[in-house]
CSV table of C-alpha atoms in Angstrom, one decimal:
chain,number,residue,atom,x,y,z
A,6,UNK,CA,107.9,61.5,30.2
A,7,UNK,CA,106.2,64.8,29.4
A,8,UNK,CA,104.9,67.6,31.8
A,9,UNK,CA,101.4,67.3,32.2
A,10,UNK,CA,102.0,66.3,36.4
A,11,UNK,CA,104.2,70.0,36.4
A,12,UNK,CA,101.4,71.9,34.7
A,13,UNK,CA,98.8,70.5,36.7
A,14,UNK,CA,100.5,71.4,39.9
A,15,UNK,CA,102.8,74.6,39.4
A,16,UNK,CA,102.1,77.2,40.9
A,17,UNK,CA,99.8,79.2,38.7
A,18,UNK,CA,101.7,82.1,38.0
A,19,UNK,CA,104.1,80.5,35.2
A,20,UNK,CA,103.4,81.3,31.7
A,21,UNK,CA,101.5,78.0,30.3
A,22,UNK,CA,101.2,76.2,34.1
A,23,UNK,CA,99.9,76.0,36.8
A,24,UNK,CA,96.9,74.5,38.2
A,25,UNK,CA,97.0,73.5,41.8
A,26,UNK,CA,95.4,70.4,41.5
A,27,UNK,CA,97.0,68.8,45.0
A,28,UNK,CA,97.3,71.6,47.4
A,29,UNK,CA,99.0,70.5,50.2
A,30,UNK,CA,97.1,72.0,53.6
A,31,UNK,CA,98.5,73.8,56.9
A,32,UNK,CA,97.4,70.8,59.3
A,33,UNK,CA,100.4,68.9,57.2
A,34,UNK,CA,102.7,71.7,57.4
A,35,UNK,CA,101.9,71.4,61.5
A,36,UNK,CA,103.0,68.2,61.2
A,37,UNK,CA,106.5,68.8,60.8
A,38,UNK,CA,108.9,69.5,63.4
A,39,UNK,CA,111.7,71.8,64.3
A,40,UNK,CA,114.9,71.4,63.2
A,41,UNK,CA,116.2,69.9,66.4
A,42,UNK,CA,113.5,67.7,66.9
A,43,UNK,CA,110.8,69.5,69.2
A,44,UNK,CA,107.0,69.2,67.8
A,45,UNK,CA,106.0,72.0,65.9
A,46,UNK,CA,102.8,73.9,67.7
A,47,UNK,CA,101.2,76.3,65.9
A,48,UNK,CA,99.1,78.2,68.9
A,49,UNK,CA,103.0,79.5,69.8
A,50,UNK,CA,103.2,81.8,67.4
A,51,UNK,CA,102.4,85.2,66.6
A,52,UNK,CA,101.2,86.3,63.4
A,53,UNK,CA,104.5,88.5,62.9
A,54,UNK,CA,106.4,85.0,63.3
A,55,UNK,CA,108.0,82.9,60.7
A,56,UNK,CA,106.2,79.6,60.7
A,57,UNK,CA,109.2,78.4,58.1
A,58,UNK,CA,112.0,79.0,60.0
A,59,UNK,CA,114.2,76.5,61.5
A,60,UNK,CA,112.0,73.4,60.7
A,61,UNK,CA,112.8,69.8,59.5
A,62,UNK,CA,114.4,70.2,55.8
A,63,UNK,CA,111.5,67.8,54.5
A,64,UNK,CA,109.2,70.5,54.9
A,65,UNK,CA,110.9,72.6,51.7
A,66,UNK,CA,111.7,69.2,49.7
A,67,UNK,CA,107.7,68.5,49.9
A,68,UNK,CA,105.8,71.8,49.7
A,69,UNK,CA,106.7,74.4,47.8
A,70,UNK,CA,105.7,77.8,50.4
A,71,UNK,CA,106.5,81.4,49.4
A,72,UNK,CA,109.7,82.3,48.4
A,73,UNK,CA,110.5,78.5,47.3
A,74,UNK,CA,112.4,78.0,43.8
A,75,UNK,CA,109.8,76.3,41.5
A,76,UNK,CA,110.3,76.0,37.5
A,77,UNK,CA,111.5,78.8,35.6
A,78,UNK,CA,111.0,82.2,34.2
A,79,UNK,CA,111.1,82.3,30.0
A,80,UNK,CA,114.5,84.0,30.4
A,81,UNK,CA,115.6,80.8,32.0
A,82,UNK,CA,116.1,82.3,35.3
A,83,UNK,CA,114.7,80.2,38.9
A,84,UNK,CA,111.3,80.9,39.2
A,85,UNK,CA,110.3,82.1,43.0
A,86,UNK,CA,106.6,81.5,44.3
A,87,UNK,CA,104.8,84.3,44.9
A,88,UNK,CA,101.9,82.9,47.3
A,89,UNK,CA,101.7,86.1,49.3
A,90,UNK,CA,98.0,87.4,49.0
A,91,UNK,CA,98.2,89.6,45.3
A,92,UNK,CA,101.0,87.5,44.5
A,93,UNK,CA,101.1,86.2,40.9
A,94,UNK,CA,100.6,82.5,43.2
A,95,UNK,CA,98.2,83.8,45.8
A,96,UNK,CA,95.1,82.8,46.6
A,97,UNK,CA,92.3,83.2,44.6
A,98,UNK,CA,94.1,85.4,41.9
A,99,UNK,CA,93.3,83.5,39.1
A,100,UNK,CA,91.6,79.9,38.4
A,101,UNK,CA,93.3,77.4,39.3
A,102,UNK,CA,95.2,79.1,42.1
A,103,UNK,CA,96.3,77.6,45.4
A,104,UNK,CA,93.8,77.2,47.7
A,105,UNK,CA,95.6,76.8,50.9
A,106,UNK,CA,98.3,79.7,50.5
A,107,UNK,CA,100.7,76.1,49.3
A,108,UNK,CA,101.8,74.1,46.3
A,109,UNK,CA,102.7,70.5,45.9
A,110,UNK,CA,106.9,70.3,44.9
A,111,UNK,CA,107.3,66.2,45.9
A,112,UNK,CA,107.5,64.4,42.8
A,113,UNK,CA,107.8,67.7,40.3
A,114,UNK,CA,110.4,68.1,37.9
A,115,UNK,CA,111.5,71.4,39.5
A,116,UNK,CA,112.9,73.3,36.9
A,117,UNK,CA,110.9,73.0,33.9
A,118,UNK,CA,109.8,76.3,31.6
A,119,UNK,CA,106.1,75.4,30.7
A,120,UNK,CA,106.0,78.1,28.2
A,121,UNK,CA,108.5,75.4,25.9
A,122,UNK,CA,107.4,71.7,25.3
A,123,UNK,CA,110.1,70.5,27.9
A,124,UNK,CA,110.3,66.4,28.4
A,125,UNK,CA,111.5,64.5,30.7
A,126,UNK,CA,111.4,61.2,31.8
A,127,UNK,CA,110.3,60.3,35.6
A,128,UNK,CA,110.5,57.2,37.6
A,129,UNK,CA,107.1,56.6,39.7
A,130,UNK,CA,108.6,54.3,43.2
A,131,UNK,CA,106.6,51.8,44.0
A,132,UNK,CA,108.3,51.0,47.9
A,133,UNK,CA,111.3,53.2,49.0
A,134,UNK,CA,113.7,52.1,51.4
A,135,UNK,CA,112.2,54.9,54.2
A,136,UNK,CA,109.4,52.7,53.9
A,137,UNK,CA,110.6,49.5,54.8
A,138,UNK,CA,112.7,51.0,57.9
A,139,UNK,CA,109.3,52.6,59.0
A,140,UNK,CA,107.3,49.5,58.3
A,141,UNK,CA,110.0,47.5,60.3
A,142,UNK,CA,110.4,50.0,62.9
A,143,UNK,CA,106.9,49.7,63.8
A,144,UNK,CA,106.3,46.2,63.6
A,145,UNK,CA,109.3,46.0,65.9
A,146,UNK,CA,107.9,48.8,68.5
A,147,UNK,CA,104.2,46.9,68.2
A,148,UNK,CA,106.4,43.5,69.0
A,149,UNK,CA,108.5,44.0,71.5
A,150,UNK,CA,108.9,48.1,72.5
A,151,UNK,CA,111.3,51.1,71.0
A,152,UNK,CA,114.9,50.0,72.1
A,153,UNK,CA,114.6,45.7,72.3
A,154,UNK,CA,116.4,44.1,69.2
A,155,UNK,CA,116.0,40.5,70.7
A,156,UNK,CA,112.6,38.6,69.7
A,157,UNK,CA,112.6,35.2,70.8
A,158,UNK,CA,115.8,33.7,70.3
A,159,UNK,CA,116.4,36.0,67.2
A,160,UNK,CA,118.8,38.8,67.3
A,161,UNK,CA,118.0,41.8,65.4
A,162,UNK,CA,120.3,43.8,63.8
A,163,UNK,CA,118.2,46.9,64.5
A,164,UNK,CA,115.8,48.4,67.3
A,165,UNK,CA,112.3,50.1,66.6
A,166,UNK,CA,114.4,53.6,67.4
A,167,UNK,CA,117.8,52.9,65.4
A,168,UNK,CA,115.6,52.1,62.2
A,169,UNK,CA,113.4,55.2,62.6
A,170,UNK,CA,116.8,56.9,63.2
A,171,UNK,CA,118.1,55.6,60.2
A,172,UNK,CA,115.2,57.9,58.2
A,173,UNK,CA,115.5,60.9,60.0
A,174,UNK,CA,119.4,61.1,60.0
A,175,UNK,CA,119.9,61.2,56.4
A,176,UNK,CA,117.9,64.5,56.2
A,177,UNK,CA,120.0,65.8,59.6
A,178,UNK,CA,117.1,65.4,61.7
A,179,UNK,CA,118.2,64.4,65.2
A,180,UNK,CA,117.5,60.7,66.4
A,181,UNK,CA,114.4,60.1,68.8
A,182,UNK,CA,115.5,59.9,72.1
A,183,UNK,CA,116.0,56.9,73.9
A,184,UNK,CA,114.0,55.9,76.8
A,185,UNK,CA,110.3,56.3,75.1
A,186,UNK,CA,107.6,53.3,75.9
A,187,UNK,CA,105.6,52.0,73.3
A,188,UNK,CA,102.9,53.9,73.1
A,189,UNK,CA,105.4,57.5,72.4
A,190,UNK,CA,107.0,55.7,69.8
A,191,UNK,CA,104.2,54.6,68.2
A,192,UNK,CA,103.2,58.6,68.1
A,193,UNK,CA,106.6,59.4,67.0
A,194,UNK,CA,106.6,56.5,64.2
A,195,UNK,CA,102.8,57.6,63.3
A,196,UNK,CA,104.1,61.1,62.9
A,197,UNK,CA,107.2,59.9,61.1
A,198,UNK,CA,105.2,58.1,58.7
A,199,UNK,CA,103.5,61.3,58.1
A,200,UNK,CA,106.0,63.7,57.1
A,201,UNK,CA,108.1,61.4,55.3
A,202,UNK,CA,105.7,59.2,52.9
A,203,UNK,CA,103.6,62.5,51.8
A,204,UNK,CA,101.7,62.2,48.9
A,205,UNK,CA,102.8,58.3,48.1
A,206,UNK,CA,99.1,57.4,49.1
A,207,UNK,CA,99.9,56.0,52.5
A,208,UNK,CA,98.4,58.3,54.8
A,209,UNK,CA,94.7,57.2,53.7
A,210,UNK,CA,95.2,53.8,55.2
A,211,UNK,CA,97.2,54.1,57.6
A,212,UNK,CA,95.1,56.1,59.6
A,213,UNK,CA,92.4,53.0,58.9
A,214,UNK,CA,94.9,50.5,59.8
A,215,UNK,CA,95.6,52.4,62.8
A,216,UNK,CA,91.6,52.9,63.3
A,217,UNK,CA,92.8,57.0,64.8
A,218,UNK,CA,91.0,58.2,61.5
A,219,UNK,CA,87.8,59.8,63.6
A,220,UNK,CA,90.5,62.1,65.5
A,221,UNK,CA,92.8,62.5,62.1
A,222,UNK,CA,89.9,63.1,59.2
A,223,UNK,CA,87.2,64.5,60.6
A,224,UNK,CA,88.6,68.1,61.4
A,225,UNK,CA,88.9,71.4,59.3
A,226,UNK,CA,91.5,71.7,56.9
A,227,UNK,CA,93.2,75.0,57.2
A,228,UNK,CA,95.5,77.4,54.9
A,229,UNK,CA,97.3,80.2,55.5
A,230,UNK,CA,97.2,84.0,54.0
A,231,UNK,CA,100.5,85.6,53.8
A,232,UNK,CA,99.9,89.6,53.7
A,233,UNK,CA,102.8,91.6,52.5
A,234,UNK,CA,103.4,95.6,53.6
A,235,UNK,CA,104.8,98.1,51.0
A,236,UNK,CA,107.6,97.8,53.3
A,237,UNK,CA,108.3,93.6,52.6
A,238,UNK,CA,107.1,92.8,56.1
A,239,UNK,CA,105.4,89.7,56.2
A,240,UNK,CA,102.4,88.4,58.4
A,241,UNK,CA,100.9,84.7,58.7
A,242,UNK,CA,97.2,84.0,59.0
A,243,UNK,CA,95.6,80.7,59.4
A,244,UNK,CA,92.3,80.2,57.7
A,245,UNK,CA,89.6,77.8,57.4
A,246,UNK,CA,89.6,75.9,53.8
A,247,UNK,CA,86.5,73.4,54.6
A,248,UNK,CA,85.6,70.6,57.0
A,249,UNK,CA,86.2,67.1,56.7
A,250,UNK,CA,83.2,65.0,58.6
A,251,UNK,CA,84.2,61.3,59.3
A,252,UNK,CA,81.7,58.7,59.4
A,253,UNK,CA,82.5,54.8,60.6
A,254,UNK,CA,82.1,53.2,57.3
A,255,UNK,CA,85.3,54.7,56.1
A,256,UNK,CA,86.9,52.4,57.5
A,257,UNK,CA,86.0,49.5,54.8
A,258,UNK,CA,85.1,49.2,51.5
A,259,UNK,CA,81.9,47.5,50.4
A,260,UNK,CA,82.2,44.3,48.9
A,261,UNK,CA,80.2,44.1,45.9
A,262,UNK,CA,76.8,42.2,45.5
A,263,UNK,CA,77.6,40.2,43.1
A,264,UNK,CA,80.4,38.7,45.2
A,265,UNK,CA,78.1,38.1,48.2
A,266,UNK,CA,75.7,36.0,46.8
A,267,UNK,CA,78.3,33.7,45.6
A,268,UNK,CA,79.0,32.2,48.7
A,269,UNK,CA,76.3,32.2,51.4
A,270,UNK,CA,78.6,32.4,54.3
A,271,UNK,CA,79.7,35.9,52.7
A,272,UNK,CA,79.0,39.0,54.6
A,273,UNK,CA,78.4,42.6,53.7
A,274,UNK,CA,81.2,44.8,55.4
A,275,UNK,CA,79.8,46.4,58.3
A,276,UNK,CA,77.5,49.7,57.7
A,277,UNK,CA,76.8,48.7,53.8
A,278,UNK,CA,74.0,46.0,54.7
């Protein structure tokens, strides 16, 4: 119960909240696709083009962009971000602003007024269904390919591609086509993974357990700057936030000293000796 997750992460321009702690980055954003199911690929579009439009429904129900309804005004009314550059959300107009031109919505209360001492109770997941049709659909694409639902003499009651499906369709996304080898659908999964399990702390291992975190984590993290004319046009510039260097011991943890020399067949992980 309480509020202190909403005032951490609304956006910054509510009376009494706001603090951007998880600010969600464009190279996530990129990650979503279209509507009807074609990648998303930013070096398309001009700036004059509306990066928002037409794009998988998750995109909204995870990130809060400008113009999203966010918590409330003190008269009660729906609260609209105002990340635009000068906006009372935008980048760098106060501490504690946005720093990627985004703000986290997945796993706010939405409509709270942070000016009152508003309560609510919240339920933290622990495993979703989503995830066990992902986790299944890709064990069953690394087993035996996208559209086989025989392993062995077992019959399964799904495929790799119905399961994935299964996610997709309950947010209207169209299915993955059929026809894909194993190695598409494992992008398709990877990607699905991605867009769907957002902030539940699964993306940090998964690119380790799928050892692609050199390509994945060691990039720049970009933003975007939304400029406004007097006249409410809109433009769309993609920025550089920082640079993420990745180095091979990422990959493991160190196992503590004191558990080494316990056993003398133990061994350092690699890169910690």
């Amino acid at each position: 119960a309480g509020s202190t997750f909403e005032k951490a992460n609304y956006p910054v321009g509510m009376v009494n909240g706001g603090g951007a702690c998880i600010c969600p980055s464009q190279n996530l954003l990129d990650a979503f696709e279209y509507s009807n199911g074609t990648v998303f690929d930013p070096s398309k579009l001009k700036n004059t083009d509306n990066p928002y439009e037409e794009r998988d429904p998750r995109l909204n129900m995870i990130i809060a962009i400008n113009g999203s309804t966010l918590g409330k005004n003190i008269d009660g009314s729906a609260r609209q971000v105002q990340s635009y550059m000068g906006g009372a959300d935008g980048i760098g107009v106060k501490y504690g602003a946005t720093t990627t031109g985004y703000y986290l919505r997945k796993l706010l209360v939405e409509n709270f007024d942070l000016s009152k001492s508003e309560s609510r109770a919240k339920s933290w997941v622990l495993m979703r269904y989503a995830e066990v049709l992902l986790n299944y659909a890709e064990a069953v694409n690394e087993s035996i390919g996208p559209d086989a639902k025989v392993i062995g003499t077992t019959n399964l009651t799904l495929s790799a591609r119905e399961a994935i499906n299964l996610v997709r369709d309950r947010v209207g996304m169209p299915p993955i086509q059929s026809g894909l080898d194993k190695e598409n659908m494992r992008i398709n999964i990877q990607r699905e993974r991605q867009v769907e399990m957002a902030f539940e702390d699964q993306r940090f291992f998964d690119v380790r357990r799928w050892m692609i975190a050199p390509t994945t984590e060691s990039k720049t993290m970009h933003g975007i700057e939304i400029s406004r004319a007097t006249d409410g046009t809109k433009t769309w510039r993609e920025f550089d936030v920082r640079t993420h260097v990745w180095r091979p011991a990422m990959y493991f943890f160190p196992i503590p000293y004191n558990e080494t020399v316990k056993s003398e067949g133990l061994i350092q992980n690699p890169y910690y000796n």
